Short mmCIF file of C-alpha atoms in Angstrom, two decimals:
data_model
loop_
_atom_site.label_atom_id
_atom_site.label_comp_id
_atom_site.label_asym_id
_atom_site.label_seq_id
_atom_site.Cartn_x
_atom_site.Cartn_y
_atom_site.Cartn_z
CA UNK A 1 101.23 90.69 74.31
CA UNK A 2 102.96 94.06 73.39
CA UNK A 3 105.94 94.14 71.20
CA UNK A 4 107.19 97.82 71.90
CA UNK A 5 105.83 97.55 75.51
CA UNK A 6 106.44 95.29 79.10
CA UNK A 7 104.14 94.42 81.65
CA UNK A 8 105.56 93.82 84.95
CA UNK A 9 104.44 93.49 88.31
CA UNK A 10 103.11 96.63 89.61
CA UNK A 11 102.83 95.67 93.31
CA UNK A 12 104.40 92.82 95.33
CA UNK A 13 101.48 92.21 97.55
CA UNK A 14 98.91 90.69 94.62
CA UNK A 15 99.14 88.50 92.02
CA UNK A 16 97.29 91.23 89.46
CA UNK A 17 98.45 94.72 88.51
CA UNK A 18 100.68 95.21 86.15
CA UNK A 19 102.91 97.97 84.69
CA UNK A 20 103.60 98.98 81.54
CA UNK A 21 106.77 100.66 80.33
CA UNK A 22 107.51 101.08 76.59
CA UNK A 23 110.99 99.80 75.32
CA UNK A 24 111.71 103.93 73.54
CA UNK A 25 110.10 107.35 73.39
CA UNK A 26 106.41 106.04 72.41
CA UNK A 27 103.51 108.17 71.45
CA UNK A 28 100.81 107.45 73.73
CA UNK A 29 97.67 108.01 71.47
CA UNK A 30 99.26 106.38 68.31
CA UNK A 31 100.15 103.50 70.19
CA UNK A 32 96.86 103.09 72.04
CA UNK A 33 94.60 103.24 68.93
CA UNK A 34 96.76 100.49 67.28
CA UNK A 35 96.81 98.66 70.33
CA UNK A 36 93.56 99.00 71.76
CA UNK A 37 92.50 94.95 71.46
CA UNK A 38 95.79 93.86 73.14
CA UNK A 39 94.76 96.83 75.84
CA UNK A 40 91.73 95.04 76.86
CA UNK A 41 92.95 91.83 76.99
CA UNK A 42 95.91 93.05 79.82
CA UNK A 43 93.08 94.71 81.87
CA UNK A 44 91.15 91.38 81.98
CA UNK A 45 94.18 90.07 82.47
CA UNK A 46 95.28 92.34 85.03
CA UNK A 47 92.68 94.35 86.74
CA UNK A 48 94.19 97.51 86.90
CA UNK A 49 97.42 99.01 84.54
CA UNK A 50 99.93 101.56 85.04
CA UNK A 51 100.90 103.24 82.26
CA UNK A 52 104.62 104.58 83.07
CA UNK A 53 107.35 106.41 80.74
CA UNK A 54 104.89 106.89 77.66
CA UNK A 55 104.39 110.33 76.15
CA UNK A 56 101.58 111.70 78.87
CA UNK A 57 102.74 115.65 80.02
CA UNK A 58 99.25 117.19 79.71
CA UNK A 59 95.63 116.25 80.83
CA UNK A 60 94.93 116.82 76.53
CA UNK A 61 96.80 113.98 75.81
CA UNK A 62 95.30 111.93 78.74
CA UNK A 63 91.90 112.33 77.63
CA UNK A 64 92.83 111.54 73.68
CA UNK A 65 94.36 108.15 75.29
CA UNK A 66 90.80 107.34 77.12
CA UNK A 67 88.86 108.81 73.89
CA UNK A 68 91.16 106.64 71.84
CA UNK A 69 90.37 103.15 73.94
CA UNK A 70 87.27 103.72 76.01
CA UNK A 71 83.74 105.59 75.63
CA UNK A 72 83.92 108.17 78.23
CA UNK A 73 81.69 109.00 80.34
CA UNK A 74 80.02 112.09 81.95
CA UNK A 75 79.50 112.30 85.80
CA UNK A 76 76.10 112.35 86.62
CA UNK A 77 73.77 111.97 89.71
CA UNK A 78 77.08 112.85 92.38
CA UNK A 79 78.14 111.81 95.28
CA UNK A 80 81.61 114.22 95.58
CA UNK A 81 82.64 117.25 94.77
CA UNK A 82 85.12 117.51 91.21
CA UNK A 83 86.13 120.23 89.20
CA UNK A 84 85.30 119.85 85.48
CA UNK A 85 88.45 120.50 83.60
CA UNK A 86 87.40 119.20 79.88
CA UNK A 87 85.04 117.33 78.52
CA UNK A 88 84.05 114.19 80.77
CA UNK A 89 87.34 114.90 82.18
CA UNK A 90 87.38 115.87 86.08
CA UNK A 91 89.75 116.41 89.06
CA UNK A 92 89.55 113.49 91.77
CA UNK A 93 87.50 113.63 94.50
CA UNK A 94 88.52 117.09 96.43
CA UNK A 95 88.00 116.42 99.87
CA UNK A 96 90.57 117.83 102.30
CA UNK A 97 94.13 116.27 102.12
CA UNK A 98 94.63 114.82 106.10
CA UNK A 99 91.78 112.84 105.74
CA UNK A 100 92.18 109.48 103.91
CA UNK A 101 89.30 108.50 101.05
CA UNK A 102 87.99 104.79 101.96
CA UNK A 103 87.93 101.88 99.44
CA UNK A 104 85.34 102.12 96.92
CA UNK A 105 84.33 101.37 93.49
CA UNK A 106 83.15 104.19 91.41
CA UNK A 107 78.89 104.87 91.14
CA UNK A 108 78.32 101.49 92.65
CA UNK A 109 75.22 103.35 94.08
CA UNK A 110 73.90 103.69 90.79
CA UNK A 111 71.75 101.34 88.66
CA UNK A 112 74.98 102.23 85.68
CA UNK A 113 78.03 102.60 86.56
CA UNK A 114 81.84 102.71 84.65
CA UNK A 115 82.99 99.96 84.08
CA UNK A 116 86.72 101.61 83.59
CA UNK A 117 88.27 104.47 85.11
CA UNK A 118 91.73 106.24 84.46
CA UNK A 119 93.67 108.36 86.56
CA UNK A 120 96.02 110.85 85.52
CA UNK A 121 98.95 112.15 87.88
CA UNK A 122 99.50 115.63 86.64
CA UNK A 123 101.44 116.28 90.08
CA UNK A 124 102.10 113.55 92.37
CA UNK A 125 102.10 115.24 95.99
CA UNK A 126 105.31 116.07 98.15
CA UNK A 127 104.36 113.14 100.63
CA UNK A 128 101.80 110.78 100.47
CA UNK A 129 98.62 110.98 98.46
CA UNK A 130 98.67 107.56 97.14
CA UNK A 131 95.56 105.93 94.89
CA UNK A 132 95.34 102.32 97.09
CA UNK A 133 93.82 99.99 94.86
CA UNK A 134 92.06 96.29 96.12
CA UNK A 135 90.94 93.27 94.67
CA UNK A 136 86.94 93.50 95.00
CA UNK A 137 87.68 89.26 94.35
CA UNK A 138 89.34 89.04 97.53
CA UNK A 139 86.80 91.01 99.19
CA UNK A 140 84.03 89.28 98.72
CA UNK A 141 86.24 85.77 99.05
CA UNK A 142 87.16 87.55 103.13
CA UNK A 143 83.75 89.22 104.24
CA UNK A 144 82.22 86.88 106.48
CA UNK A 145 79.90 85.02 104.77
CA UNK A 146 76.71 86.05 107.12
CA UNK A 147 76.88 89.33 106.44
CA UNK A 148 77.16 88.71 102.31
CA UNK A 149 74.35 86.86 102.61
CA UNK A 150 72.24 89.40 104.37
CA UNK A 151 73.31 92.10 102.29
CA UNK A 152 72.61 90.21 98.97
CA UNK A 153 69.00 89.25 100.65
CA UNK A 154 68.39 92.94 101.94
CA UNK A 155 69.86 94.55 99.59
CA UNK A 156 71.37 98.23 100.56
CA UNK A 157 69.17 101.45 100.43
CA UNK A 158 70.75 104.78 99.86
CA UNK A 159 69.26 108.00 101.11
CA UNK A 160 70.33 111.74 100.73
CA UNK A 161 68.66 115.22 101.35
CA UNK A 162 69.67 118.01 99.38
CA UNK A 163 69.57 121.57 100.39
CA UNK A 164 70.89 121.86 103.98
CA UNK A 165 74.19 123.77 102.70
CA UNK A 166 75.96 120.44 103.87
CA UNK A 167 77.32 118.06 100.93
CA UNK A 168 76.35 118.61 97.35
CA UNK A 169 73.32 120.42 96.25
CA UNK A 170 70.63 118.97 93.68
CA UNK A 171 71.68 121.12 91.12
CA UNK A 172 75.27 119.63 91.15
CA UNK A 173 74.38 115.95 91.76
CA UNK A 174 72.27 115.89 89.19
CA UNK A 175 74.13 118.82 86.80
CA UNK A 176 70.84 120.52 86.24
CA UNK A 177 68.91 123.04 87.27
CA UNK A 178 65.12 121.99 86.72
CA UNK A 179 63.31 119.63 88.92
CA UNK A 180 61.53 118.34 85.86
CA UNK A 181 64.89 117.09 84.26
CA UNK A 182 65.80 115.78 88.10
CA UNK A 183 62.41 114.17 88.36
CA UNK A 184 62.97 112.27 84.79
CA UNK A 185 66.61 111.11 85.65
CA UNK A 186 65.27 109.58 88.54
CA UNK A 187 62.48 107.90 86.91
CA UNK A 188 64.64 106.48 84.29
CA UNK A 189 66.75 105.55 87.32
CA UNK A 190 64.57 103.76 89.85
CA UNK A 191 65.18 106.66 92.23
CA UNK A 192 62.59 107.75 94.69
CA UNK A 193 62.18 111.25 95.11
CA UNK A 194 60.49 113.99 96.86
CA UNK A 195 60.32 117.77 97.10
CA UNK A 196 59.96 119.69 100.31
CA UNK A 197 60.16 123.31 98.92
CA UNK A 198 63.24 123.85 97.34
CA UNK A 199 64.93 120.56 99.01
CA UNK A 200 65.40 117.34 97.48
CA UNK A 201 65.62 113.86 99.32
CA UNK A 202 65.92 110.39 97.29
CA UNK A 203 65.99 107.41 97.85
CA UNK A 204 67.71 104.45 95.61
CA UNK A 205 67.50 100.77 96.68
CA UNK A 206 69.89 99.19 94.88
CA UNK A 207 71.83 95.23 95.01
CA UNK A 208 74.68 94.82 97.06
CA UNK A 209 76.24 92.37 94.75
CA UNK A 210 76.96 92.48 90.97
CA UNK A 211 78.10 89.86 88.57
CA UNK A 212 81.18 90.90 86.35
CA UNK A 213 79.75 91.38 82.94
CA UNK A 214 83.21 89.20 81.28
CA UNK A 215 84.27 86.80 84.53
CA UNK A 216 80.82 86.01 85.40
CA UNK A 217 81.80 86.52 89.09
CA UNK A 218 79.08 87.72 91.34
CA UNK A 219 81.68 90.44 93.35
CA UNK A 220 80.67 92.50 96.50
CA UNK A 221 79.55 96.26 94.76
CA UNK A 222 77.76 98.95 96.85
CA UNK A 223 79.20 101.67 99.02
CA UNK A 224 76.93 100.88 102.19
CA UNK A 225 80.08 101.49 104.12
CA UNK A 226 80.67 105.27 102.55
CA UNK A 227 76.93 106.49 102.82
CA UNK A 228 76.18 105.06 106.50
CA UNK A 229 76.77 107.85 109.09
CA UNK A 230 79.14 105.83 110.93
CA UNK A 231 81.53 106.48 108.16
CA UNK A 232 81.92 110.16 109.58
CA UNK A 233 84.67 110.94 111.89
CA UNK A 234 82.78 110.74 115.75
CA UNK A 235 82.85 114.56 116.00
CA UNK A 236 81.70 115.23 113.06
CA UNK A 237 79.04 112.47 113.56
CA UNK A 238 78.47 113.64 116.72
CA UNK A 239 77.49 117.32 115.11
CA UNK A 240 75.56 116.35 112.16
CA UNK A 241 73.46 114.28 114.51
CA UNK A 242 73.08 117.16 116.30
CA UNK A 243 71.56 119.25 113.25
CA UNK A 244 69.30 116.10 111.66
CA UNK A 245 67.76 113.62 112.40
CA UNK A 246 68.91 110.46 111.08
CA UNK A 247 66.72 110.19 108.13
CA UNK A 248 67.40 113.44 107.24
CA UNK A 249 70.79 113.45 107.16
CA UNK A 250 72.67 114.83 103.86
CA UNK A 251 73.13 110.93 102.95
CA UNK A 252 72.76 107.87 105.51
CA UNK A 253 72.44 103.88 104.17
CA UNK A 254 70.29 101.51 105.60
CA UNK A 255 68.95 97.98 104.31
CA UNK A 256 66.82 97.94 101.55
CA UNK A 257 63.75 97.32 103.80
CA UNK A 258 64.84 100.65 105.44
CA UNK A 259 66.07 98.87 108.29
CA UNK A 260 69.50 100.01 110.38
CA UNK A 261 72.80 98.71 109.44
CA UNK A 262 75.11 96.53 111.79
CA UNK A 263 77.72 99.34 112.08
CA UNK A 264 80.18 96.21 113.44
CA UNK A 265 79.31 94.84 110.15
CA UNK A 266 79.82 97.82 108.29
CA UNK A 267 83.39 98.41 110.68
CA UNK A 268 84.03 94.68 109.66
CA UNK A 269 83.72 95.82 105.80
CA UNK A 270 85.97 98.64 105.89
CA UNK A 271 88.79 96.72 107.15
CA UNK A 272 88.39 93.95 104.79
CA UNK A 273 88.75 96.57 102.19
CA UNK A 274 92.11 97.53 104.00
CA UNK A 275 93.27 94.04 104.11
CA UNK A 276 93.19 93.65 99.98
CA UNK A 277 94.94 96.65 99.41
CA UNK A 278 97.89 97.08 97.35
CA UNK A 279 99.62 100.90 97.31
CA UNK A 280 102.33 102.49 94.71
CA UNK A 281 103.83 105.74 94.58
CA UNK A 282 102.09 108.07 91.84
CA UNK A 283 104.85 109.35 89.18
CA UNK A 284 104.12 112.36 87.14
CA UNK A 285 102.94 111.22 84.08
CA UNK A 286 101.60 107.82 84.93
CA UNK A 287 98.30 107.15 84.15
CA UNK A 288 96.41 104.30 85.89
CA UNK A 289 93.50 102.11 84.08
CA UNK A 290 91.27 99.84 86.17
CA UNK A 291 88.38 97.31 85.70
CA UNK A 292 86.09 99.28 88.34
CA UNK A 293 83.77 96.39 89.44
CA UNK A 294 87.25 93.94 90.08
CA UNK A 295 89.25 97.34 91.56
CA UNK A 296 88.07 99.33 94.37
CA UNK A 297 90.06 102.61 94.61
CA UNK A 298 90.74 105.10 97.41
CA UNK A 299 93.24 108.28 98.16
CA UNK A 300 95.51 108.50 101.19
CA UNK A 301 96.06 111.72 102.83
CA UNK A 302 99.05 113.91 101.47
CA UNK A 303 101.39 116.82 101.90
CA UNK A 304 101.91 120.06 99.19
CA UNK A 305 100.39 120.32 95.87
CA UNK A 306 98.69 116.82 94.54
CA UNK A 307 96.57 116.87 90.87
CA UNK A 308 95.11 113.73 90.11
CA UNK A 309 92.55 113.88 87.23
CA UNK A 310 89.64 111.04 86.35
CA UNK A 311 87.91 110.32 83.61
CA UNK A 312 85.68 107.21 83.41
CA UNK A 313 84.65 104.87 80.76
CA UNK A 314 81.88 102.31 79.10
CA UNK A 315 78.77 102.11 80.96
CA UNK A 316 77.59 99.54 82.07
CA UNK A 317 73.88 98.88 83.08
CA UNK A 318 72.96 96.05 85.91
#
């Protein structure tokens, strides 16, 4: 497929991911814009690629490789907190370092979504701090079929209040501050929303399945199982609960009739996610590529300094 580069496997424990290591000193943005056909066909191939030993010191060169094989994509209508270090280009999720990230694939909230997204490993941490990666395939092969089927019949509504100086503000989610411009992104959007003074809360109902734009697979796609309450530590649950009411919570998921999850269903979920995992060790340099409806991604708590960086790519509309 590559005559100056080899794919190998990237992790014992699946039958996808691949790595790719050029055969001398390569420049990275040359080479992609030359290669860019042969680039797409590995990820199909593939699912996710790891991009090892190629020219790749600086977060400038990383986003020149996505510019050079990808649209990219700004991030708009949040659910976590990132940094903005260039154009469309962003840290990863910051969220404290003991606590791990679940299993998710990237704005599957959202009625568009990426439908790649590179990572950059500017400084891979001391200990820990790995990107898990699973096959959404296998996923939606191992959740027990009842609960696919109710979730593809209900659907999965998502619901967040803005203002409570918990979570992300309006302004931020929705990188803007006038409500008209908020109001029209949500129209556009099929987003629900409603002002109580200077507070925001919407509410998106949204599938819980998608079918892969190229493999035609319909593949398990939502993120029921990070918006639902019970995805909160218990103390932390325990407080916020304390604060709000349930409906009021900064965000909370419920079926799309606006009826309560199963949280044994949702526990159920999560660990199915666990069980199609497949973890590497981040090398500085490497740059990771991944089909984001067929690759759910996550972060594992870490030790010292860690910089990952994100970009995402080619939108796709449901």
């Amino acid at each position: 497929m590559f005559e100056d580069a080899t794919l190998t496997p990237l992790c014992p424990t699946s039958d996808f991911y691949a790595v790719l290591k050029p055969h001398r000193e390569i420049d990275l943005v040359e080479w992609a814009r030359s290669n860019q056909p042969a680039i797409s066909a590995a990820l199909r191939k593939n699912k996710a690629i790891l991009f090892r030993n190629f020219k790749s010191q600086d977060h400038e060169t990383f986003a020149q490789f996505v510019q050079a094989i990808a649209r990219p994509l700004e991030y708009v209508y949040r659910s976590t907190p990132r940094t903005s270090i260039g154009e469309k280009l962003y840290t990863a999720t910051e969220f404290p370092r003991q606590y791990s990230i679940p299993l998710h694939c990237e704005n599957s909230y959202q009625a568009d979504w990426p439908m790649q997204l590179f990572f950059y490993c500017k400084q891979p941490a001391a200990e820990g701090g790995a990107t898990p990666i699973a096959d959404i395939a296998q996923v939606t092969r191992t959740l027990d079929t009842s609960i696919k089927e109710t979730f593809e019949k209900k659907e999965v509504l998502y619901v967040r209040n803005y203002g409570s100086g918990i979570d992300l503000n309006w302004q931020t989610v929705f990188q803007s501050q006038i409500k008209a411009e908020v109001e029209a992104y949500c129209r556009e959007n099929q987003i629900e929303y409603a002002w109580k003074g200077e507070n925001l809360q919407t509410r998106q109902r949204r599938p819980a399945m998608a079918r892969h734009p190229f493999s035609q697979e319909l593949l398990w796609f939502n993120q029921a199982h990070l918006f639902h309450v019970s995805a909160l530590e218990a103390a932390t649950r325990a407080a916020m609960l304390k604060i709000f009411p349930p409906n009021e919570l900064p965000r909370n998921a419920y079926f799309g009739d606006g009826s309560e999850l199963n949280e044994e269903e949702l526990t159920h979920i999560r660990s199915t996610y666990v069980q199609a995992q497949s973890v590497f060790e981040w090398q500085r340099g490497d740059i990771l590529m991944v089909d984001n409806m067929q690759v759910a991604h996550g972060r594992q708590p870490f030790i010292g300094e860690r910089a990952v960086l994100v970009m995402m790519g080619n939108l796709h509309t449901q």
